[in-house]
Amino acid sequence: MSTAAPNLPVTAAEYLEGELRSEVRHEFVDGRIYAMSGASRKHNEICLETALILKDHLRGGPCRTYIEAVKVQIADDIGEAYYYPDVFVTCEPADDDSHIVRHPKLIIEILSHGTSRYDRGEKLAAYQRLPSVEEIVYIEQDWPEIFLLRRSDRWKKHIYTQPDSPVHLESVGLTLTVADFYRSAPFPDDVKRPWYLINREDG
């Protein structure tokens, strides 16, 4: 992500108005806007596969699944931000705005080398501030690994790397395997976590 304009800061209202006209998506954090870079084909495949699995599982119920182009708002005493999660679920009837969701229940981000530090740092801390968020899931794009945090166990880190490892999404009552997330973008048998991350707990 990179700053989109030199005349910062801007108000949230100015950001939202500009975003309706912009051909490029931007995220907003406390008066500053950041242009979102394009995603890889593998990122796109993982995102769509995950969203379709969730949408099918939740079909007929009150929950709705969204991908990439719908914003999540975080506004509290600490600050205000608007993000575009890769995949997320809301089950809140009050989330009736055409472009913004304020009560996501499950948030999923697909990580790349360029976004991992930001997604697991500043962005994670912001998501955890939303009272409605029950689970946050990170899917590595370049090797098979799922990283899950759950509010009910105080955001303890759970890491899954084996293809047949069960990953339980408590927030939506769904259990998948690691391989399920990568069904449309499988890895070769010899793919491994990069050597420089092997001894780091959270990558």
mmCIF file with all atom_site columns, C-alpha atoms in Angstrom, residues 106-188:
data_model
loop_
_atom_site.group_PDB
_atom_site.id
_atom_site.type_symbol
_atom_site.label_atom_id
_atom_site.label_alt_id
_atom_site.label_comp_id
_atom_site.label_asym_id
_atom_site.label_entity_id
_atom_site.label_seq_id
_atom_site.pdbx_PDB_ins_code
_atom_site.Cartn_x
_atom_site.Cartn_y
_atom_site.Cartn_z
_atom_site.occupancy
_atom_site.B_iso_or_equiv
_atom_site.pdbx_formal_charge
_atom_site.auth_seq_id
_atom_site.auth_comp_id
_atom_site.auth_asym_id
_atom_site.auth_atom_id
_atom_site.pdbx_PDB_model_num
ATOM 1  C CA . LEU A 1 106 ? -15.447 -13.202 10.539 1.00 0.00 ? 106 LEU A CA 1
ATOM 2  C CA . ILE A 1 107 ? -12.591 -11.495 8.680  1.00 0.00 ? 107 ILE A CA 1
ATOM 3  C CA . ILE A 1 108 ? -10.204 -13.295 6.343  1.00 0.00 ? 108 ILE A CA 1
ATOM 4  C CA . GLU A 1 109 ? -7.081  -11.836 4.737  1.00 0.00 ? 109 GLU A CA 1
ATOM 5  C CA . ILE A 1 110 ? -4.829  -13.490 2.143  1.00 0.00 ? 110 ILE A CA 1
ATOM 6  C CA . LEU A 1 111 ? -1.197  -12.674 2.876  1.00 0.00 ? 111 LEU A CA 1
ATOM 7  C CA . SER A 1 112 ? 1.633   -11.938 0.486  1.00 0.00 ? 112 SER A CA 1
ATOM 8  C CA . HIS A 1 113 ? 5.250   -11.037 1.198  1.00 0.00 ? 113 HIS A CA 1
ATOM 9  C CA . GLY A 1 114 ? 4.467   -7.360  0.646  1.00 0.00 ? 114 GLY A CA 1
ATOM 10 C CA . THR A 1 115 ? 1.386   -7.147  2.884  1.00 0.00 ? 115 THR A CA 1
ATOM 11 C CA . SER A 1 116 ? 2.028   -9.669  5.671  1.00 0.00 ? 116 SER A CA 1
ATOM 12 C CA . ARG A 1 117 ? 3.676   -7.335  8.185  1.00 0.00 ? 117 ARG A CA 1
ATOM 13 C CA . TYR A 1 118 ? 1.002   -4.644  7.802  1.00 0.00 ? 118 TYR A CA 1
ATOM 14 C CA . ASP A 1 119 ? -1.912  -7.114  7.809  1.00 0.00 ? 119 ASP A CA 1
ATOM 15 C CA . ARG A 1 120 ? -0.663  -8.880  10.947 1.00 0.00 ? 120 ARG A CA 1
ATOM 16 C CA . GLY A 1 121 ? 0.284   -5.670  12.704 1.00 0.00 ? 121 GLY A CA 1
ATOM 17 C CA . GLU A 1 122 ? -1.617  -2.398  12.437 1.00 0.00 ? 122 GLU A CA 1
ATOM 18 C CA . LYS A 1 123 ? -4.562  -3.870  10.545 1.00 0.00 ? 123 LYS A CA 1
ATOM 19 C CA . LEU A 1 124 ? -4.976  -6.790  12.951 1.00 0.00 ? 124 LEU A CA 1
ATOM 20 C CA . ALA A 1 125 ? -5.003  -4.431  15.928 1.00 0.00 ? 125 ALA A CA 1
ATOM 21 C CA . ALA A 1 126 ? -7.737  -2.392  14.246 1.00 0.00 ? 126 ALA A CA 1
ATOM 22 C CA . TYR A 1 127 ? -9.883  -5.433  13.494 1.00 0.00 ? 127 TYR A CA 1
ATOM 23 C CA . GLN A 1 128 ? -9.604  -6.572  17.109 1.00 0.00 ? 128 GLN A CA 1
ATOM 24 C CA . ARG A 1 129 ? -11.128 -3.272  18.222 1.00 0.00 ? 129 ARG A CA 1
ATOM 25 C CA . LEU A 1 130 ? -14.433 -4.156  16.545 1.00 0.00 ? 130 LEU A CA 1
ATOM 26 C CA . PRO A 1 131 ? -16.682 -5.789  19.186 1.00 0.00 ? 131 PRO A CA 1
ATOM 27 C CA . SER A 1 132 ? -18.524 -7.802  16.536 1.00 0.00 ? 132 SER A CA 1
ATOM 28 C CA . VAL A 1 133 ? -15.397 -9.581  15.268 1.00 0.00 ? 133 VAL A CA 1
ATOM 29 C CA . GLU A 1 134 ? -15.193 -13.133 16.626 1.00 0.00 ? 134 GLU A CA 1
ATOM 30 C CA . GLU A 1 135 ? -12.465 -14.584 14.386 1.00 0.00 ? 135 GLU A CA 1
ATOM 31 C CA . ILE A 1 136 ? -9.682  -13.327 12.149 1.00 0.00 ? 136 ILE A CA 1
ATOM 32 C CA . VAL A 1 137 ? -8.071  -15.730 9.679  1.00 0.00 ? 137 VAL A CA 1
ATOM 33 C CA . TYR A 1 138 ? -4.921  -15.237 7.632  1.00 0.00 ? 138 TYR A CA 1
ATOM 34 C CA . ILE A 1 139 ? -4.223  -17.414 4.593  1.00 0.00 ? 139 ILE A CA 1
ATOM 35 C CA . GLU A 1 140 ? -0.676  -17.475 3.254  1.00 0.00 ? 140 GLU A CA 1
ATOM 36 C CA . GLN A 1 141 ? -0.613  -17.012 -0.489 1.00 0.00 ? 141 GLN A CA 1
ATOM 37 C CA . ASP A 1 142 ? 2.757   -18.556 -1.286 1.00 0.00 ? 142 ASP A CA 1
ATOM 38 C CA . TRP A 1 143 ? 2.814   -21.674 0.895  1.00 0.00 ? 143 TRP A CA 1
ATOM 39 C CA . PRO A 1 144 ? 0.112   -23.702 2.701  1.00 0.00 ? 144 PRO A CA 1
ATOM 40 C CA . GLU A 1 145 ? -0.474  -22.119 6.082  1.00 0.00 ? 145 GLU A CA 1
ATOM 41 C CA . ILE A 1 146 ? -3.555  -20.873 7.917  1.00 0.00 ? 146 ILE A CA 1
ATOM 42 C CA . PHE A 1 147 ? -3.166  -18.509 10.881 1.00 0.00 ? 147 PHE A CA 1
ATOM 43 C CA . LEU A 1 148 ? -6.271  -18.095 13.049 1.00 0.00 ? 148 LEU A CA 1
ATOM 44 C CA . LEU A 1 149 ? -7.104  -15.865 16.032 1.00 0.00 ? 149 LEU A CA 1
ATOM 45 C CA . ARG A 1 150 ? -10.334 -16.082 18.025 1.00 0.00 ? 150 ARG A CA 1
ATOM 46 C CA . ARG A 1 151 ? -11.782 -13.589 20.494 1.00 0.00 ? 151 ARG A CA 1
ATOM 47 C CA . SER A 1 152 ? -13.227 -16.363 22.688 1.00 0.00 ? 152 SER A CA 1
ATOM 48 C CA . ASP A 1 153 ? -9.717  -17.535 23.593 1.00 0.00 ? 153 ASP A CA 1
ATOM 49 C CA . ARG A 1 154 ? -8.213  -14.041 23.896 1.00 0.00 ? 154 ARG A CA 1
ATOM 50 C CA . TRP A 1 155 ? -6.766  -13.956 20.392 1.00 0.00 ? 155 TRP A CA 1
ATOM 51 C CA . LYS A 1 156 ? -4.496  -16.933 20.925 1.00 0.00 ? 156 LYS A CA 1
ATOM 52 C CA . LYS A 1 157 ? -2.614  -17.831 17.758 1.00 0.00 ? 157 LYS A CA 1
ATOM 53 C CA . HIS A 1 158 ? -3.467  -21.093 15.992 1.00 0.00 ? 158 HIS A CA 1
ATOM 54 C CA . ILE A 1 159 ? -1.322  -22.137 13.028 1.00 0.00 ? 159 ILE A CA 1
ATOM 55 C CA . TYR A 1 160 ? -2.239  -24.965 10.620 1.00 0.00 ? 160 TYR A CA 1
ATOM 56 C CA . THR A 1 161 ? 0.156   -26.228 7.960  1.00 0.00 ? 161 THR A CA 1
ATOM 57 C CA . GLN A 1 162 ? -0.729  -29.836 7.117  1.00 0.00 ? 162 GLN A CA 1
ATOM 58 C CA . PRO A 1 163 ? -3.134  -30.310 4.160  1.00 0.00 ? 163 PRO A CA 1
ATOM 59 C CA . ASP A 1 164 ? -5.515  -32.499 6.168  1.00 0.00 ? 164 ASP A CA 1
ATOM 60 C CA . SER A 1 165 ? -5.408  -30.383 9.365  1.00 0.00 ? 165 SER A CA 1
ATOM 61 C CA . PRO A 1 166 ? -8.948  -29.342 10.394 1.00 0.00 ? 166 PRO A CA 1
ATOM 62 C CA . VAL A 1 167 ? -9.513  -25.598 10.708 1.00 0.00 ? 167 VAL A CA 1
ATOM 63 C CA . HIS A 1 168 ? -12.667 -24.839 12.689 1.00 0.00 ? 168 HIS A CA 1
ATOM 64 C CA . LEU A 1 169 ? -14.315 -21.498 11.998 1.00 0.00 ? 169 LEU A CA 1
ATOM 65 C CA . GLU A 1 170 ? -16.254 -21.210 15.222 1.00 0.00 ? 170 GLU A CA 1
ATOM 66 C CA . SER A 1 171 ? -17.878 -17.911 14.235 1.00 0.00 ? 171 SER A CA 1
ATOM 67 C CA . VAL A 1 172 ? -19.821 -19.521 11.374 1.00 0.00 ? 172 VAL A CA 1
ATOM 68 C CA . GLY A 1 173 ? -19.918 -23.163 12.500 1.00 0.00 ? 173 GLY A CA 1
ATOM 69 C CA . LEU A 1 174 ? -17.773 -24.518 9.668  1.00 0.00 ? 174 LEU A CA 1
ATOM 70 C CA . THR A 1 175 ? -14.793 -26.893 9.698  1.00 0.00 ? 175 THR A CA 1
ATOM 71 C CA . LEU A 1 176 ? -12.461 -27.037 6.693  1.00 0.00 ? 176 LEU A CA 1
ATOM 72 C CA . THR A 1 177 ? -9.086  -28.559 6.038  1.00 0.00 ? 177 THR A CA 1
ATOM 73 C CA . VAL A 1 178 ? -6.060  -26.500 5.073  1.00 0.00 ? 178 VAL A CA 1
ATOM 74 C CA . ALA A 1 179 ? -6.273  -28.012 1.579  1.00 0.00 ? 179 ALA A CA 1
ATOM 75 C CA . ASP A 1 180 ? -9.849  -26.757 1.169  1.00 0.00 ? 180 ASP A CA 1
ATOM 76 C CA . PHE A 1 181 ? -8.675  -23.152 1.207  1.00 0.00 ? 181 PHE A CA 1
ATOM 77 C CA . TYR A 1 182 ? -6.272  -23.863 -1.650 1.00 0.00 ? 182 TYR A CA 1
ATOM 78 C CA . ARG A 1 183 ? -8.566  -26.072 -3.730 1.00 0.00 ? 183 ARG A CA 1
ATOM 79 C CA . SER A 1 184 ? -8.458  -23.715 -6.722 1.00 0.00 ? 184 SER A CA 1
ATOM 80 C CA . ALA A 1 185 ? -4.749  -22.915 -6.321 1.00 0.00 ? 185 ALA A CA 1
ATOM 81 C CA . PRO A 1 186 ? -2.962  -26.084 -5.145 1.00 0.00 ? 186 PRO A CA 1
ATOM 82 C CA . PHE A 1 187 ? 0.738   -26.093 -4.344 1.00 0.00 ? 187 PHE A CA 1
ATOM 83 C CA . PRO A 1 188 ? 3.379   -28.523 -5.623 1.00 0.00 ? 188 PRO A CA 1
#
